[in-house]
JSON list of C-alpha atoms in Angstrom, two decimals:
[
{"chain": "A", "resi": 19, "resn": "GLN", "atom": "CA", "xyz": [-13.89, -12.55, 8.52]},
{"chain": "A", "resi": 20, "resn": "VAL", "atom": "CA", "xyz": [-11.32, -9.30, 7.88]},
{"chain": "A", "resi": 21, "resn": "GLN", "atom": "CA", "xyz": [-10.92, -9.04, 4.00]},
{"chain": "A", "resi": 22, "resn": "LEU", "atom": "CA", "xyz": [-8.71, -6.11, 2.46]},
{"chain": "A", "resi": 23, "resn": "ILE", "atom": "CA", "xyz": [-9.82, -5.44, -1.26]},
{"chain": "A", "resi": 24, "resn": "GLU", "atom": "CA", "xyz": [-7.77, -3.39, -3.41]},
{"chain": "A", "resi": 25, "resn": "SER", "atom": "CA", "xyz": [-8.89, -1.05, -6.48]},
{"chain": "A", "resi": 26, "resn": "GLY", "atom": "CA", "xyz": [-8.37, 0.97, -8.84]},
{"chain": "A", "resi": 27, "resn": "GLY", "atom": "CA", "xyz": [-5.62, -0.12, -10.65]},
{"chain": "A", "resi": 28, "resn": "GLY", "atom": "CA", "xyz": [-5.44, -0.15, -14.57]},
{"chain": "A", "resi": 29, "resn": "LEU", "atom": "CA", "xyz": [-3.20, 0.92, -17.36]},
{"chain": "A", "resi": 30, "resn": "VAL", "atom": "CA", "xyz": [-1.86, 4.38, -17.46]},
{"chain": "A", "resi": 31, "resn": "GLN", "atom": "CA", "xyz": [0.74, 5.94, -19.97]},
{"chain": "A", "resi": 32, "resn": "ALA", "atom": "CA", "xyz": [4.42, 6.72, -18.60]},
{"chain": "A", "resi": 33, "resn": "GLY", "atom": "CA", "xyz": [3.91, 10.30, -16.76]},
{"chain": "A", "resi": 34, "resn": "GLY", "atom": "CA", "xyz": [0.13, 9.28, -16.01]},
{"chain": "A", "resi": 35, "resn": "SER", "atom": "CA", "xyz": [-1.80, 8.60, -12.62]},
{"chain": "A", "resi": 36, "resn": "LEU", "atom": "CA", "xyz": [-3.43, 6.30, -10.68]},
{"chain": "A", "resi": 37, "resn": "ARG", "atom": "CA", "xyz": [-5.30, 6.17, -7.20]},
{"chain": "A", "resi": 38, "resn": "LEU", "atom": "CA", "xyz": [-5.56, 2.93, -5.54]},
{"chain": "A", "resi": 39, "resn": "SER", "atom": "CA", "xyz": [-8.14, 2.39, -2.48]},
{"chain": "A", "resi": 40, "resn": "CYS", "atom": "CA", "xyz": [-8.00, -1.04, -0.06]},
{"chain": "A", "resi": 41, "resn": "ALA", "atom": "CA", "xyz": [-11.12, -1.41, 1.88]},
{"chain": "A", "resi": 42, "resn": "ALA", "atom": "CA", "xyz": [-10.85, -3.40, 4.95]},
{"chain": "A", "resi": 43, "resn": "SER", "atom": "CA", "xyz": [-14.83, -5.46, 5.95]},
{"chain": "A", "resi": 44, "resn": "GLY", "atom": "CA", "xyz": [-15.36, -7.07, 9.19]},
{"chain": "A", "resi": 45, "resn": "ARG", "atom": "CA", "xyz": [-13.93, -4.69, 11.56]},
{"chain": "A", "resi": 46, "resn": "THR", "atom": "CA", "xyz": [-12.15, -1.27, 11.89]},
{"chain": "A", "resi": 47, "resn": "PHE", "atom": "CA", "xyz": [-8.20, -0.99, 11.07]},
{"chain": "A", "resi": 48, "resn": "SER", "atom": "CA", "xyz": [-7.57, 2.17, 12.85]},
{"chain": "A", "resi": 49, "resn": "SER", "atom": "CA", "xyz": [-5.35, 0.14, 15.62]},
{"chain": "A", "resi": 50, "resn": "TRP", "atom": "CA", "xyz": [-3.25, -1.09, 13.13]},
{"chain": "A", "resi": 51, "resn": "ALA", "atom": "CA", "xyz": [-0.18, 0.06, 10.61]},
{"chain": "A", "resi": 52, "resn": "MET", "atom": "CA", "xyz": [-0.83, -0.65, 7.14]},
{"chain": "A", "resi": 53, "resn": "GLY", "atom": "CA", "xyz": [1.21, -0.71, 4.11]},
{"chain": "A", "resi": 54, "resn": "TRP", "atom": "CA", "xyz": [1.49, -1.28, 0.27]},
{"chain": "A", "resi": 55, "resn": "PHE", "atom": "CA", "xyz": [3.55, -3.84, -1.07]},
{"chain": "A", "resi": 56, "resn": "ARG", "atom": "CA", "xyz": [4.34, -5.23, -5.02]},
{"chain": "A", "resi": 57, "resn": "PRO", "atom": "CA", "xyz": [6.56, -8.34, -6.04]},
{"chain": "A", "resi": 58, "resn": "ALA", "atom": "CA", "xyz": [10.23, -8.11, -6.56]},
{"chain": "A", "resi": 59, "resn": "PRO", "atom": "CA", "xyz": [12.96, -10.77, -8.17]},
{"chain": "A", "resi": 60, "resn": "GLY", "atom": "CA", "xyz": [13.35, -13.26, -5.58]},
{"chain": "A", "resi": 61, "resn": "LYS", "atom": "CA", "xyz": [11.12, -11.20, -3.03]},
{"chain": "A", "resi": 62, "resn": "GLU", "atom": "CA", "xyz": [7.95, -12.19, -2.37]},
{"chain": "A", "resi": 63, "resn": "ARG", "atom": "CA", "xyz": [6.64, -8.81, -1.63]},
{"chain": "A", "resi": 64, "resn": "GLU", "atom": "CA", "xyz": [8.48, -5.41, -1.56]},
{"chain": "A", "resi": 65, "resn": "PHE", "atom": "CA", "xyz": [7.80, -2.44, 0.65]},
{"chain": "A", "resi": 66, "resn": "VAL", "atom": "CA", "xyz": [6.70, 0.43, -1.34]},
{"chain": "A", "resi": 67, "resn": "ALA", "atom": "CA", "xyz": [4.86, 2.26, 1.41]},
{"chain": "A", "resi": 68, "resn": "ALA", "atom": "CA", "xyz": [3.64, 2.41, 4.98]},
{"chain": "A", "resi": 69, "resn": "ILE", "atom": "CA", "xyz": [1.76, 4.54, 7.38]},
{"chain": "A", "resi": 70, "resn": "SER", "atom": "CA", "xyz": [1.29, 4.48, 10.95]},
{"chain": "A", "resi": 71, "resn": "TRP", "atom": "CA", "xyz": [-2.45, 3.78, 12.60]},
{"chain": "A", "resi": 72, "resn": "ARG", "atom": "CA", "xyz": [-2.52, 7.76, 13.63]},
{"chain": "A", "resi": 73, "resn": "GLY", "atom": "CA", "xyz": [-1.62, 8.58, 9.96]},
{"chain": "A", "resi": 74, "resn": "ASP", "atom": "CA", "xyz": [1.07, 10.84, 11.52]},
{"chain": "A", "resi": 75, "resn": "MET", "atom": "CA", "xyz": [4.17, 8.73, 10.22]},
{"chain": "A", "resi": 76, "resn": "THR", "atom": "CA", "xyz": [4.84, 7.80, 6.58]},
{"chain": "A", "resi": 77, "resn": "TYR", "atom": "CA", "xyz": [7.59, 5.79, 4.93]},
{"chain": "A", "resi": 78, "resn": "TYR", "atom": "CA", "xyz": [8.42, 4.60, 1.26]},
{"chain": "A", "resi": 79, "resn": "ALA", "atom": "CA", "xyz": [10.52, 3.29, -0.57]},
{"chain": "A", "resi": 80, "resn": "ASP", "atom": "CA", "xyz": [13.17, 4.78, -2.89]},
{"chain": "A", "resi": 81, "resn": "SER", "atom": "CA", "xyz": [12.08, 4.46, -5.95]},
{"chain": "A", "resi": 82, "resn": "VAL", "atom": "CA", "xyz": [8.86, 5.96, -4.92]},
{"chain": "A", "resi": 83, "resn": "ARG", "atom": "CA", "xyz": [9.62, 8.70, -2.97]},
{"chain": "A", "resi": 84, "resn": "GLY", "atom": "CA", "xyz": [8.42, 11.74, -4.21]},
{"chain": "A", "resi": 85, "resn": "ARG", "atom": "CA", "xyz": [6.05, 10.54, -7.05]},
{"chain": "A", "resi": 86, "resn": "PHE", "atom": "CA", "xyz": [3.49, 8.50, -4.50]},
{"chain": "A", "resi": 87, "resn": "THR", "atom": "CA", "xyz": [1.84, 9.34, -1.58]},
{"chain": "A", "resi": 88, "resn": "ILE", "atom": "CA", "xyz": [0.35, 6.60, 0.81]},
{"chain": "A", "resi": 89, "resn": "SER", "atom": "CA", "xyz": [-2.97, 8.34, 3.08]},
{"chain": "A", "resi": 90, "resn": "ARG", "atom": "CA", "xyz": [-5.37, 6.36, 5.24]},
{"chain": "A", "resi": 91, "resn": "ASP", "atom": "CA", "xyz": [-9.08, 7.26, 6.21]},
{"chain": "A", "resi": 92, "resn": "ASN", "atom": "CA", "xyz": [-9.87, 5.29, 9.08]},
{"chain": "A", "resi": 93, "resn": "ALA", "atom": "CA", "xyz": [-13.65, 6.13, 9.58]},
{"chain": "A", "resi": 94, "resn": "LYS", "atom": "CA", "xyz": [-13.75, 4.51, 5.98]},
{"chain": "A", "resi": 95, "resn": "ASN", "atom": "CA", "xyz": [-11.52, 1.90, 7.22]},
{"chain": "A", "resi": 96, "resn": "THR", "atom": "CA", "xyz": [-9.93, 2.78, 3.96]},
{"chain": "A", "resi": 97, "resn": "LEU", "atom": "CA", "xyz": [-6.35, 3.02, 2.82]},
{"chain": "A", "resi": 98, "resn": "TYR", "atom": "CA", "xyz": [-5.51, 4.96, -0.21]},
{"chain": "A", "resi": 99, "resn": "LEU", "atom": "CA", "xyz": [-1.77, 5.39, -2.49]},
{"chain": "A", "resi": 100, "resn": "GLN", "atom": "CA", "xyz": [-2.16, 7.97, -5.26]},
{"chain": "A", "resi": 101, "resn": "MET", "atom": "CA", "xyz": [0.41, 7.54, -8.18]},
{"chain": "A", "resi": 102, "resn": "ASN", "atom": "CA", "xyz": [2.13, 10.27, -10.17]},
{"chain": "A", "resi": 103, "resn": "SER", "atom": "CA", "xyz": [4.41, 10.40, -12.90]},
{"chain": "A", "resi": 104, "resn": "LEU", "atom": "CA", "xyz": [4.37, 6.62, -13.16]},
{"chain": "A", "resi": 105, "resn": "LYS", "atom": "CA", "xyz": [6.75, 4.98, -14.63]},
{"chain": "A", "resi": 106, "resn": "PRO", "atom": "CA", "xyz": [7.03, 1.69, -16.85]},
{"chain": "A", "resi": 107, "resn": "GLU", "atom": "CA", "xyz": [8.72, 0.32, -14.09]},
{"chain": "A", "resi": 108, "resn": "ASP", "atom": "CA", "xyz": [6.08, 0.76, -11.16]},
{"chain": "A", "resi": 109, "resn": "THR", "atom": "CA", "xyz": [4.12, -2.03, -13.52]},
{"chain": "A", "resi": 110, "resn": "ALA", "atom": "CA", "xyz": [3.19, -4.85, -10.88]},
{"chain": "A", "resi": 111, "resn": "VAL", "atom": "CA", "xyz": [0.34, -6.25, -8.73]},
{"chain": "A", "resi": 112, "resn": "TYR", "atom": "CA", "xyz": [0.20, -3.76, -5.68]},
{"chain": "A", "resi": 113, "resn": "TYR", "atom": "CA", "xyz": [-0.91, -5.33, -2.29]},
{"chain": "A", "resi": 114, "resn": "CYS", "atom": "CA", "xyz": [-2.04, -3.39, 0.82]},
{"chain": "A", "resi": 115, "resn": "ALA", "atom": "CA", "xyz": [-1.80, -5.53, 3.75]},
{"chain": "A", "resi": 116, "resn": "ARG", "atom": "CA", "xyz": [-2.39, -5.03, 7.90]},
{"chain": "A", "resi": 117, "resn": "GLY", "atom": "CA", "xyz": [0.63, -4.42, 10.01]},
{"chain": "A", "resi": 118, "resn": "ILE", "atom": "CA", "xyz": [0.83, -6.85, 13.15]},
{"chain": "A", "resi": 119, "resn": "SER", "atom": "CA", "xyz": [1.00, -3.87, 15.26]},
{"chain": "A", "resi": 120, "resn": "PRO", "atom": "CA", "xyz": [0.30, 0.10, 14.87]},
{"chain": "A", "resi": 121, "resn": "ARG", "atom": "CA", "xyz": [3.86, 0.83, 14.48]},
{"chain": "A", "resi": 122, "resn": "ALA", "atom": "CA", "xyz": [4.63, 1.38, 10.74]},
{"chain": "A", "resi": 123, "resn": "THR", "atom": "CA", "xyz": [7.36, -0.84, 9.25]},
{"chain": "A", "resi": 124, "resn": "ARG", "atom": "CA", "xyz": [8.60, -1.65, 5.89]},
{"chain": "A", "resi": 125, "resn": "SER", "atom": "CA", "xyz": [9.28, -5.36, 6.04]},
{"chain": "A", "resi": 126, "resn": "PRO", "atom": "CA", "xyz": [6.97, -7.32, 4.78]},
{"chain": "A", "resi": 127, "resn": "ASP", "atom": "CA", "xyz": [7.21, -9.70, 7.93]},
{"chain": "A", "resi": 128, "resn": "GLN", "atom": "CA", "xyz": [5.39, -7.19, 9.66]},
{"chain": "A", "resi": 129, "resn": "TYR", "atom": "CA", "xyz": [1.86, -7.68, 8.20]},
{"chain": "A", "resi": 130, "resn": "ASP", "atom": "CA", "xyz": [-0.56, -10.42, 8.45]},
{"chain": "A", "resi": 131, "resn": "LEU", "atom": "CA", "xyz": [-3.24, -9.93, 6.45]},
{"chain": "A", "resi": 132, "resn": "TRP", "atom": "CA", "xyz": [-3.34, -9.27, 3.16]},
{"chain": "A", "resi": 133, "resn": "GLY", "atom": "CA", "xyz": [-5.86, -8.12, -0.10]},
{"chain": "A", "resi": 134, "resn": "GLN", "atom": "CA", "xyz": [-5.85, -9.83, -3.45]},
{"chain": "A", "resi": 135, "resn": "GLY", "atom": "CA", "xyz": [-4.60, -7.04, -4.92]},
{"chain": "A", "resi": 136, "resn": "THR", "atom": "CA", "xyz": [-4.95, -5.12, -8.21]},
{"chain": "A", "resi": 137, "resn": "GLN", "atom": "CA", "xyz": [-2.76, -4.72, -11.03]},
{"chain": "A", "resi": 138, "resn": "VAL", "atom": "CA", "xyz": [-0.89, -1.39, -12.52]},
{"chain": "A", "resi": 139, "resn": "THR", "atom": "CA", "xyz": [0.59, -1.32, -15.82]},
{"chain": "A", "resi": 140, "resn": "VAL", "atom": "CA", "xyz": [2.40, 1.32, -16.95]},
{"chain": "A", "resi": 141, "resn": "SER", "atom": "CA", "xyz": [3.16, 2.23, -21.07]},
{"chain": "A", "resi": 142, "resn": "SER", "atom": "CA", "xyz": [5.57, 3.70, -22.20]}
]
């Protein structure tokens, strides 16, 4: 079975940086968009960032734009989220997900495979 495994979370002070990774096993995800999500009040998942299958198009939530960078290495079946200038409100469990098409989207309904999540905690 295909699995997505997140890593790289941890505890960091406000203003610090973390780099999250999402490694896929079982088969390549080179033909699929990928995204990062986190829980939000009233929602199972809140959109954070997404990237198209070629890596040529990216989307970001307004709250993270300019601070976070999503990227992918299809040869390694790995998705990344570089998080800089972290804020306490970024504290959450971060989930990577595989899209149902090559098109990058903001909706969690357009993703069909999810990792187990990695905890990010930002202290003030």
